Coordinates of C-alpha atoms and ligand atoms in Angstrom, one line a residue:
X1 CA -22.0 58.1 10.4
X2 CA -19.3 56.0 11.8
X3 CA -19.9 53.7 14.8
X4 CA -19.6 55.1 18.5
X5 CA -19.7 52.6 21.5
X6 CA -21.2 53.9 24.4
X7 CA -22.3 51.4 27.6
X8 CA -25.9 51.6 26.3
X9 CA -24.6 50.6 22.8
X10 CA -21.2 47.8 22.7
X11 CA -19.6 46.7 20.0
X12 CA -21.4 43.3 18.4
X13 CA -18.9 41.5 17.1
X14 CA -19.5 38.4 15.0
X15 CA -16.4 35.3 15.5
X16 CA -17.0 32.5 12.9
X17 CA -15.4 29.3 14.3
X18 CA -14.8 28.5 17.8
X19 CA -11.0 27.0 17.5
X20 CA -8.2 28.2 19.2
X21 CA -8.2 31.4 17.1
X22 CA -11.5 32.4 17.5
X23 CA -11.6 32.0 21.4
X24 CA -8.1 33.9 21.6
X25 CA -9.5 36.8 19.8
X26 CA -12.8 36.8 21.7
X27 CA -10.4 36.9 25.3
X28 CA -8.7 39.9 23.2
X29 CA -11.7 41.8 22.7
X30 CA -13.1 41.1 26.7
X31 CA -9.5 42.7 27.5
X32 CA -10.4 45.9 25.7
X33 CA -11.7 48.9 27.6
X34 CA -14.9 48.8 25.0
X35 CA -18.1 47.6 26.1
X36 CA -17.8 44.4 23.9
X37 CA -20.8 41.7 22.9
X38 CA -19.3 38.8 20.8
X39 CA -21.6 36.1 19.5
X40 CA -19.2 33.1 18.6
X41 CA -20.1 30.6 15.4
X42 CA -19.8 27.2 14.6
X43 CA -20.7 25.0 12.4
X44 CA -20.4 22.2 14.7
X45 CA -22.7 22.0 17.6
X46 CA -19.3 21.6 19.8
X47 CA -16.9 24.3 20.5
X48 CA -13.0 24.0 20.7
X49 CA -12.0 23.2 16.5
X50 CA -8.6 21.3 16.2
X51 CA -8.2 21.7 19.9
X52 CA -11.1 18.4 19.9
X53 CA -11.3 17.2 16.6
X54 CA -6.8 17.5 15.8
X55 CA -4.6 17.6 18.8
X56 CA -3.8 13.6 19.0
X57 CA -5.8 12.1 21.7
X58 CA -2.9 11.1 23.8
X59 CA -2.0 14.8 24.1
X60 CA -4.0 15.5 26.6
X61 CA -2.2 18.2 28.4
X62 CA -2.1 20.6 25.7
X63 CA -6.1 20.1 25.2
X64 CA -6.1 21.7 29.0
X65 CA -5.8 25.0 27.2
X66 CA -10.0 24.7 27.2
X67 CA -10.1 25.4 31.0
X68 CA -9.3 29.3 29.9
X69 CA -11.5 28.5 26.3
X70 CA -14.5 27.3 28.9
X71 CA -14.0 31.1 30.8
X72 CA -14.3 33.1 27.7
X73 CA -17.0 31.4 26.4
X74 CA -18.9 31.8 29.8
X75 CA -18.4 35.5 30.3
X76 CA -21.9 36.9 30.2
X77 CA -20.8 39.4 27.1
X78 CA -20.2 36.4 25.2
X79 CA -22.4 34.1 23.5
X80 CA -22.0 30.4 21.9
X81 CA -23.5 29.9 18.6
X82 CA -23.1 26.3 18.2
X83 CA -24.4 24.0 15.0
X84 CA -25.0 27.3 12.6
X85 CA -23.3 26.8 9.6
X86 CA -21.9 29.9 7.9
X87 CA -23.3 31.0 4.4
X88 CA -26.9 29.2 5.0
X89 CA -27.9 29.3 8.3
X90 CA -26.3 32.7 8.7
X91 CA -25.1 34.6 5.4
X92 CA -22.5 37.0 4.9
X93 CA -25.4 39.4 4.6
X94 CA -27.1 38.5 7.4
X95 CA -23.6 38.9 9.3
X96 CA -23.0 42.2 7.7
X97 CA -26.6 43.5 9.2
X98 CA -26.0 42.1 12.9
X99 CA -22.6 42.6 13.6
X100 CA -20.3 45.6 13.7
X101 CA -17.5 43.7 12.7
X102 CA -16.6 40.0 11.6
X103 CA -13.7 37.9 12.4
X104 CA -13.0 34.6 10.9
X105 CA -11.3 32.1 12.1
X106 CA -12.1 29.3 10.3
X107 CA -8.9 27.1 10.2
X108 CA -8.0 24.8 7.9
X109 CA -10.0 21.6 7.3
X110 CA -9.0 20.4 4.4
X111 CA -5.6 19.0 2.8
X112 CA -3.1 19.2 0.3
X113 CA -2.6 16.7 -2.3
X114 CA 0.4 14.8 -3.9
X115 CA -0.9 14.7 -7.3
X116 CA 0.7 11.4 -8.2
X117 CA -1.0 8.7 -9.6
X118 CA -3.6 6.5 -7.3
X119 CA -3.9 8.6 -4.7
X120 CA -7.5 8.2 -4.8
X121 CA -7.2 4.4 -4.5
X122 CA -8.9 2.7 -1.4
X123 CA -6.6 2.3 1.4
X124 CA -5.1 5.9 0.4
X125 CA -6.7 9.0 2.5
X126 CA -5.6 12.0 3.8
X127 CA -4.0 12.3 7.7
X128 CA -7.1 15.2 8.3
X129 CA -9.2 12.3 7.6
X130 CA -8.0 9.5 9.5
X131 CA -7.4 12.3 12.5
X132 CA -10.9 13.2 11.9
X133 CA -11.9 9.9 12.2
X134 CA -10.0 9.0 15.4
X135 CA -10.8 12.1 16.8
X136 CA -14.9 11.6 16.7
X137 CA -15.3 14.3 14.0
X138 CA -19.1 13.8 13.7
X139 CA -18.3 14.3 9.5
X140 CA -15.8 11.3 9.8
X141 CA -17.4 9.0 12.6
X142 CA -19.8 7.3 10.5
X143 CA -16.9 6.5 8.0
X144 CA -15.7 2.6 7.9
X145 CA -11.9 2.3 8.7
X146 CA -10.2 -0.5 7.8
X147 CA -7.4 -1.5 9.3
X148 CA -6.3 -4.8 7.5
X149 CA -3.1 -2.8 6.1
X150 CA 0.2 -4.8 7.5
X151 CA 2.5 -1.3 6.2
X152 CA 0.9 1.9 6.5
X153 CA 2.8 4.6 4.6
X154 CA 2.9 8.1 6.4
X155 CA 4.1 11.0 3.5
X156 CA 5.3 13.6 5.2
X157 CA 7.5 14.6 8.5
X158 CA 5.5 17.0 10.4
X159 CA 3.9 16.6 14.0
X160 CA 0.5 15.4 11.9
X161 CA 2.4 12.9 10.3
X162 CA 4.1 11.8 14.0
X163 CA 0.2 11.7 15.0
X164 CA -0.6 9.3 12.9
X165 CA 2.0 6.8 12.7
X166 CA 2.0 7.3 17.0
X167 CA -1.6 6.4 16.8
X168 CA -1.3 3.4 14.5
X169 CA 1.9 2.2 16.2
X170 CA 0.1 2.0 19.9
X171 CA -1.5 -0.7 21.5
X172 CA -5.2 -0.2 22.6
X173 CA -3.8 -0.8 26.2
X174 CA -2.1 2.7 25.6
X175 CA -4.5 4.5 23.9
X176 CA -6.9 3.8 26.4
X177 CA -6.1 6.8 28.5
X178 CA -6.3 9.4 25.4
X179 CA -9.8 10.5 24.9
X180 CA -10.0 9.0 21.3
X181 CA -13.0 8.0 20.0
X182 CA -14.3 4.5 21.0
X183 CA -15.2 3.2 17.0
X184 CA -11.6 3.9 16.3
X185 CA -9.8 2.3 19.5
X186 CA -12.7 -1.4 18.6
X187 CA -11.0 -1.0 14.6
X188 CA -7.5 -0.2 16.8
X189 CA -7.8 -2.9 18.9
X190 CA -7.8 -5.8 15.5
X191 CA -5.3 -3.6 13.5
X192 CA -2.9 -5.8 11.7
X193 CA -0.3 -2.8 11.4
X194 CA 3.2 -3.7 11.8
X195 CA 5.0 -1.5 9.7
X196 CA 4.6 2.5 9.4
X197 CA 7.0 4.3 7.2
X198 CA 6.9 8.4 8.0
X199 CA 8.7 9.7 4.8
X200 CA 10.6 12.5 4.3
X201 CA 11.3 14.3 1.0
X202 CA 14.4 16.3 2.4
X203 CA 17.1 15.1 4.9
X204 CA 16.6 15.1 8.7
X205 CA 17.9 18.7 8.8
X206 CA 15.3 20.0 7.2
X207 CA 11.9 17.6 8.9
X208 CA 9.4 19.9 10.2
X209 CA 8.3 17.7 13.2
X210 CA 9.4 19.1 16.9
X211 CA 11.5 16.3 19.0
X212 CA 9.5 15.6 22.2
X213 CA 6.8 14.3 19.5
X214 CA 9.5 12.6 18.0
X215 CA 11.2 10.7 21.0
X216 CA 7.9 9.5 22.0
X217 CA 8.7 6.7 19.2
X218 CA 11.4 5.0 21.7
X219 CA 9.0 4.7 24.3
X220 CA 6.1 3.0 22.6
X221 CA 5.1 -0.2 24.3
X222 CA 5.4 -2.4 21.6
X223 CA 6.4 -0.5 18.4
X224 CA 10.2 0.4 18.5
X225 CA 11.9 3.4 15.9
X226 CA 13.8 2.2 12.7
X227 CA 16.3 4.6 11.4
X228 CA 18.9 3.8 8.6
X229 CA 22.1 5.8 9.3
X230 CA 23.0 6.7 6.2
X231 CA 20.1 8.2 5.3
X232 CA 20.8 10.8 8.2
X233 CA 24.4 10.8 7.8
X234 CA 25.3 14.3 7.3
X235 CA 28.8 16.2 5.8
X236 CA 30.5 18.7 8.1
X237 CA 29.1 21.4 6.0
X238 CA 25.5 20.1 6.5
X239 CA 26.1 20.0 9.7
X240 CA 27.8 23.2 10.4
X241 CA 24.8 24.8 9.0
X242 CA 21.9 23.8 11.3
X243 CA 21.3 26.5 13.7
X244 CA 17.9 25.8 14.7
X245 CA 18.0 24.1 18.3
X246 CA 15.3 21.9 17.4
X247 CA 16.5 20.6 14.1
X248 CA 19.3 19.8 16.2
X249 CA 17.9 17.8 18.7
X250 CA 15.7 16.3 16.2
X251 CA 19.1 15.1 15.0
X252 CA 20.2 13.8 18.5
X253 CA 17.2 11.7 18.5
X254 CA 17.3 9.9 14.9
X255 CA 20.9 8.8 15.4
X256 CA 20.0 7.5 19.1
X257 CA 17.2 5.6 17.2
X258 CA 20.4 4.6 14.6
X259 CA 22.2 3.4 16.8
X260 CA 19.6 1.2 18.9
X261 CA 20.0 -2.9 19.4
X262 CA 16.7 -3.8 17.6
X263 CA 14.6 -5.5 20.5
X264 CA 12.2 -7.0 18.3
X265 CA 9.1 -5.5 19.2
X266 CA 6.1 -6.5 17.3
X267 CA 5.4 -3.2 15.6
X268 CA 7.8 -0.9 13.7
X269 CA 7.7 2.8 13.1
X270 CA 10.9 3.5 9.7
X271 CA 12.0 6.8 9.9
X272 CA 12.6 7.6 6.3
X273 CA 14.5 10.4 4.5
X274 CA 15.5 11.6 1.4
X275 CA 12.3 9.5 -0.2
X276 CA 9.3 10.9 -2.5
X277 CA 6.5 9.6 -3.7
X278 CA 6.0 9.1 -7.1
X279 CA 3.1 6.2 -7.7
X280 CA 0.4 4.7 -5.5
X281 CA 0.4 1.1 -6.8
X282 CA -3.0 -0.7 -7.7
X283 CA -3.1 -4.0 -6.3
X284 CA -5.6 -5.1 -9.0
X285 CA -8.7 -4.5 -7.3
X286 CA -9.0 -1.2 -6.8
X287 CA -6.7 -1.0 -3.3
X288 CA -3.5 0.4 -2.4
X289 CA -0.6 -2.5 -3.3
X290 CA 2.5 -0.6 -2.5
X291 CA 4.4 3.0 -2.8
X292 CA 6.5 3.3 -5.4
X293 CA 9.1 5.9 -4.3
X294 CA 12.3 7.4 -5.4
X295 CA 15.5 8.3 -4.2
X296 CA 16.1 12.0 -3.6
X297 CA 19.6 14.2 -3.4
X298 CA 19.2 17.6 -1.7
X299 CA 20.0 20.1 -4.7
X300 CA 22.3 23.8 -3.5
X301 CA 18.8 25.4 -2.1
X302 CA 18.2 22.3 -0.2
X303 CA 15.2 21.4 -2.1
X304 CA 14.8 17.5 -3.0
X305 CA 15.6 16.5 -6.5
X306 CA 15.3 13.0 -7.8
X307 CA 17.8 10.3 -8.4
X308 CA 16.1 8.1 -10.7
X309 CA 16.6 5.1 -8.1
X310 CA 13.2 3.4 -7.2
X311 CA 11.8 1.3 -4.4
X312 CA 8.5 -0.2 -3.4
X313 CA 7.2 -0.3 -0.2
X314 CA 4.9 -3.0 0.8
X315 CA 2.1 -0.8 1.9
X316 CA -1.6 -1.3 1.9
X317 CA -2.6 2.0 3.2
X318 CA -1.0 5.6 2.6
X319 CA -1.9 8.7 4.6
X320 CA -0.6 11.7 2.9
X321 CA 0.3 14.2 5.9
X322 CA 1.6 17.1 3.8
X323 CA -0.6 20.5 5.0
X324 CA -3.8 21.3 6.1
X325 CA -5.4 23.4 3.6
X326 CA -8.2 26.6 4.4
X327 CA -11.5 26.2 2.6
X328 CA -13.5 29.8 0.9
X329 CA -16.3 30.6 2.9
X330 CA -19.6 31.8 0.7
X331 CA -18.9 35.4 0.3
X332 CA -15.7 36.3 1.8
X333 CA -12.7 36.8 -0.3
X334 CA -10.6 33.6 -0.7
X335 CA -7.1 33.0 -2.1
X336 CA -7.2 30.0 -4.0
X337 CA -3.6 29.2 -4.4
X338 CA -2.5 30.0 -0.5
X339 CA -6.1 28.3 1.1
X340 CA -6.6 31.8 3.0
X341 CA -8.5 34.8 3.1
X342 CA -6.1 37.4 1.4
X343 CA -5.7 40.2 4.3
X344 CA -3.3 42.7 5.5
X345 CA -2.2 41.7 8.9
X346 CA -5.6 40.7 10.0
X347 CA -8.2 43.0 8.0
X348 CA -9.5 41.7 5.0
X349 CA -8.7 42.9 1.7
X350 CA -11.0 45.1 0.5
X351 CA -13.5 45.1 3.3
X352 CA -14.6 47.5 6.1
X353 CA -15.3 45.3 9.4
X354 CA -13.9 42.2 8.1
X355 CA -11.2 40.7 9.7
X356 CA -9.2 37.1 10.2
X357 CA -7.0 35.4 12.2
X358 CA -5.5 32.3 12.7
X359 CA -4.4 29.0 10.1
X360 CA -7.2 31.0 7.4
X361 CA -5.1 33.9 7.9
X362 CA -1.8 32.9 7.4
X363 CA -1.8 29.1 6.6
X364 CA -1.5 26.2 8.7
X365 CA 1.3 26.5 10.9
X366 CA 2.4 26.8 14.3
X367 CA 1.4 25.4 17.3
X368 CA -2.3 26.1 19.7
X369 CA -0.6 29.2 21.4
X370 CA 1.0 30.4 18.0
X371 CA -2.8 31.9 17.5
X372 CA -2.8 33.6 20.8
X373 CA -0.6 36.1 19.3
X374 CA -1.8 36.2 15.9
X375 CA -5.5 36.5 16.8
X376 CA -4.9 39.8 19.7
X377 CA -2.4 41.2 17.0
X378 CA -5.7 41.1 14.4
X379 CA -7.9 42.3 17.3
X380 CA -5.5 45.3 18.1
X381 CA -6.7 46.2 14.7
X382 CA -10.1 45.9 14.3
X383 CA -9.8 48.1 18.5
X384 CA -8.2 50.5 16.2
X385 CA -10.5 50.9 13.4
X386 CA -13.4 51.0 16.0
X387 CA -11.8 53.7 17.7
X388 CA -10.7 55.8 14.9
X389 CA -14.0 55.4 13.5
X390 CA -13.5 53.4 10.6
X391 CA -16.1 51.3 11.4
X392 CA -20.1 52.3 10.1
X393 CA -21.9 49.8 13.0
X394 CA -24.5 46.9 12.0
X395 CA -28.3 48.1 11.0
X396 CA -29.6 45.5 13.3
X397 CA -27.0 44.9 16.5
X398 CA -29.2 42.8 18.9
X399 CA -28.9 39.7 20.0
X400 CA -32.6 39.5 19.6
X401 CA -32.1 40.1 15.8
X402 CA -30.1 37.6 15.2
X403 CA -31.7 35.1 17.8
X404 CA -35.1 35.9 15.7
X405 CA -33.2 35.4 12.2
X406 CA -32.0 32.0 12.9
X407 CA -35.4 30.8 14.5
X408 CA -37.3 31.7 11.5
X409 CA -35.1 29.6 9.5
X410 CA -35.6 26.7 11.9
X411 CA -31.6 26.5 13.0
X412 CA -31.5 24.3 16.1
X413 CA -28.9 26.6 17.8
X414 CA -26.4 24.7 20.4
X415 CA -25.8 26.8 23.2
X416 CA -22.7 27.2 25.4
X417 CA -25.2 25.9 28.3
X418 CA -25.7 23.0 26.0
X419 CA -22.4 22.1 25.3
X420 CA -21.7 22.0 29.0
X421 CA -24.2 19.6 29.2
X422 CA -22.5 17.3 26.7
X423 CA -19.1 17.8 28.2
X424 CA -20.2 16.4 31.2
X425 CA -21.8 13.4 29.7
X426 CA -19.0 12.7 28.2
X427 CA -16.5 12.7 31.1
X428 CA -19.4 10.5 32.9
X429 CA -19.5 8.1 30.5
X430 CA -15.5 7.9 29.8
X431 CA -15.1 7.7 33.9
X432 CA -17.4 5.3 33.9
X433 CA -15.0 2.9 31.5
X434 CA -12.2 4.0 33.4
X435 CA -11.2 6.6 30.8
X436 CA -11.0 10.5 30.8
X437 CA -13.5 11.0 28.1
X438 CA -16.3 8.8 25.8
X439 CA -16.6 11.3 22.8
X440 CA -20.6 11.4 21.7
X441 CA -19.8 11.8 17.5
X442 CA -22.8 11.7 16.0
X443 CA -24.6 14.7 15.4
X444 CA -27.9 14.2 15.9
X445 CA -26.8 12.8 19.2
X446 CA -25.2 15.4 20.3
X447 CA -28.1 17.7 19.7
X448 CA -30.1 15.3 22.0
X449 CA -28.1 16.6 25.0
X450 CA -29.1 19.7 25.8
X451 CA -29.4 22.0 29.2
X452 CA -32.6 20.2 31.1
Ligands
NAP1 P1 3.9 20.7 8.4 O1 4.5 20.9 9.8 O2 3.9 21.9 7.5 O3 4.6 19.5 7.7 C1 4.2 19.1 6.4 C2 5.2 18.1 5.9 O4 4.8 17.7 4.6 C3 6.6 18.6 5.7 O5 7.5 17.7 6.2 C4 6.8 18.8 4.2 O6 8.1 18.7 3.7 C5 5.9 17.7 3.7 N1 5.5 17.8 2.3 C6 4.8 18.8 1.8 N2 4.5 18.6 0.5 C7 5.1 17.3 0.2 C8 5.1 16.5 -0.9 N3 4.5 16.9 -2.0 N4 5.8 15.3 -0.8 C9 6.3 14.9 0.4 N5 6.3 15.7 1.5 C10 5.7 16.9 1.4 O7 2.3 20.3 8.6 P2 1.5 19.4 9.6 O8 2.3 18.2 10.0 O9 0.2 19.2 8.9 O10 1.3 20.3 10.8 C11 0.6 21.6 10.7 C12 1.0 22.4 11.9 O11 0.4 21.9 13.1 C13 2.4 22.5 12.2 O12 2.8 23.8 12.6 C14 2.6 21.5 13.3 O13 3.8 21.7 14.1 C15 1.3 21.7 14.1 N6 1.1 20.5 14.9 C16 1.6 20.5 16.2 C17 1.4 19.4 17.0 C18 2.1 19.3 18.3 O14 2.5 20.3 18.8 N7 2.1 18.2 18.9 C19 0.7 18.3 16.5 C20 0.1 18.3 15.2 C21 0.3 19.5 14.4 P3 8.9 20.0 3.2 O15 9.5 20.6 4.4 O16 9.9 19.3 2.3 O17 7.9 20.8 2.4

């Protein structure tokens, strides 16, 4: 018997993770002509994903996106499912017998490594964990930054890696009106940064950061850009063959940078290219001492191949900024050598009802809206499957089922009502310091606010 949706009977439909994916899919299935009833998970007891713990805090515009998030998750066929973790507080089973299908949209929260020697030295993290920290993740908050590093190293030229360095090369004056968390703009305010080096492996040509993010360097209050010419001095040829618009511009940009009268500002943010990695260097007790790096020539594919010509930077701290990486949930399928759940084009390999969208569908890239497209191309699918029967239907697809599973094992559910509740804490509290947001990080504390 396959599954037929009638007004009595809608379709249950089971999102895990409440990021930018998982909301644009649930907005995709309320657009369908089905009778739809979409219970959305997260392990956290907020909603939102990268949209609140990764877009940089001073980018507040493009977290406005959660006025439409804040619609979908109100509609009355929708539910929040805040602070249920998936695989313990709900299984794959218990997903299997409640919901007609399942759509995961995870993301990515972990990163890729440089596998070079002392990365795990103290002073040498990942950017998803310093972001984590800034942003008020409540797995990072309780973490102890310090900020005694004079050079910061930043490996990597991707908007994370512009993130960072932005955030580190700010005064606390300017980061006041972001929405970052307050224990990272008190360690902020007595950083003793003055040098960040962002370090490319390849050429300018080739940097994968987009260049409003990157002329924001020239207009920091007391950090200025540093950019040695010849390390984006091009040939004709090399030239010639850029035909994206953005690398382009991006070009525009560094040799403006180039060509700029240093005005001595107290910070500085080194544009570096052609530079890789090869040692983190122990300063004898344990901390970073510098980045040993070498020299790289772009070979006929454009891939960076080594010189043999070393430097050292004088770094204390290195954030490696080189990918987000997807993380297997407990009994989906998992890819181990992309960090995604192997599918084809949204369905999941080898599985009836199962279905993905988003960074743990095809890797971390793109921008927010990017998964706008991806998740209603999955959806469009799973519509299709539903309709041409494919699908058998749940044993158990009630709200009260599932409402009743996770009671009796204790799960203190966070509801959408809930999180409204916080939210408007939160803007109380920032407003109240003259700033647009005071981020509650702790967990348990976040739990405490809950509709009266
Ligand atoms: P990304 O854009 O993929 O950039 C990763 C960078 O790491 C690339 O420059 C890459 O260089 C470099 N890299 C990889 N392995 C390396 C190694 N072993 N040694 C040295 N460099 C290495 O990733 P991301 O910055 O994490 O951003 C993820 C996505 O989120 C992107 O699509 C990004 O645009 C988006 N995002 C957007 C914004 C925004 O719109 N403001 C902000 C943050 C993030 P190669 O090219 O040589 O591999």
């Amino acid at each position: 018997m396959s599954l037929t949706v009638t007004p009595e009977r809608p379709l249950r439909v089971a999102v895990i993770g409440s990021g930018p994916s998982g909301i644009f899919a649930t907005e995709a299935l309320l657009k369908s002509d089905l009778n739809v009833d979409i219970d959305v998970f997260d392990r956290l007891p907020t909603p939102y994903g990268l949209v609140r713990y990764g877009v940089a805090p001073d980018h507040l515009t493009i977290k406005s996106v959660t006025r439409g998030f804040e619609k979908t998750l109100g509609d009355p066929r929708v539910r929040f499912l805040g602070n249920v973790e998936f695989g313990t507080d709900l299984t794959h089973q218990d997903a299997l017998s409640h919901y007609d299908a399942i759509l995961y949209t995870v993301g990515a929260s972990s990163d890729r490594r440089l596998g070079i020697p002392g990365e795990d030295l103290t002073g040498s993290m990942s950017a998803t964990e310093f972001v984590a920290w800034y942003n008020g993740h409540p797995d990072a908050a309780a973490r102890e930054m310090v900020l005694s590093a004079g050079g910061v190293a930043v490996v990597g030229v991707g908007n994370v890696a512009l993130d960072v360095s932005r955030i580190l090369a700010k005064t606390t004056a300017e980061l006041r009106s972001s929405d970052i968390a307050a224990h990272a703009l008190d360690a902020l305010e007595h950083s003793a940064v003055k040098d960040v080096w962002i370090l490319g492996r390849r050429g300018p040509a080739q940097a994968a950061f987009t260049t409003k993010e990157l002329r924001e360097f020239g207009e920091l209050h007391e950090s200025e850009p540093v950019v040695n010419p010849a390390e984006i001095a091009l040939t004709d040829a090399e030239e010639a063959a850029i035909t994206d618009n953005v690398k382009k511009k991006n070009i525009e940009v560094l040799r403006d940078f180039a060509a700029r009268e240093r005005e001595g500002k107290p910070r500085r943010v080194h544009l570096r290219f052609l530079v890789s990695p090869t040692e983190i260097i122990d300063d004898g007790t344990g901390h970073v001492g510098g980045l040993k790096v070498e020299r790289n020539r772009l070979d006929e594919n454009g891939n960076a191949v080594g010189t043999g010509e070393y430097e050292v930077l004088p770094v204390q701290m290195v954030l490696r900024s080189v990918g987000y990486r997807g993380v297997a949930l407990p009994g989906v399928p998992f890819d181990e050598r992309r960090g995604v759940i192997p599918n084809e084009e949204g369905r999941v390999e080898g599985r009836v009802g199962e279905y993905t969208a988003g960074w743990i569908k095809r890797g971390p890239s793109g921008v927010v809206g990017t998964n706008r497209k991806d998740a209603t191309d999955t959806v469009a699918l799973l519509l299709a499957d539903v309709k041409g029967g494919a699908l058998p239907g749940a044993a158990h697809p009630t709200r009260e089922a599932v409402d009743a599973l996770l009671a009796g094992r204790g799960v203190p559910v966070y509801s959408f009502a809930d999180w409204q509740t916080l939210d408007a804490h939160e803007l109380a509290t920032g407003q109240a310091e003259g700033r647009p947001r005071r981020k509650v990080v702790h967990r348990e504390m976040m739990l405490g606010h809950r509709r009266g």
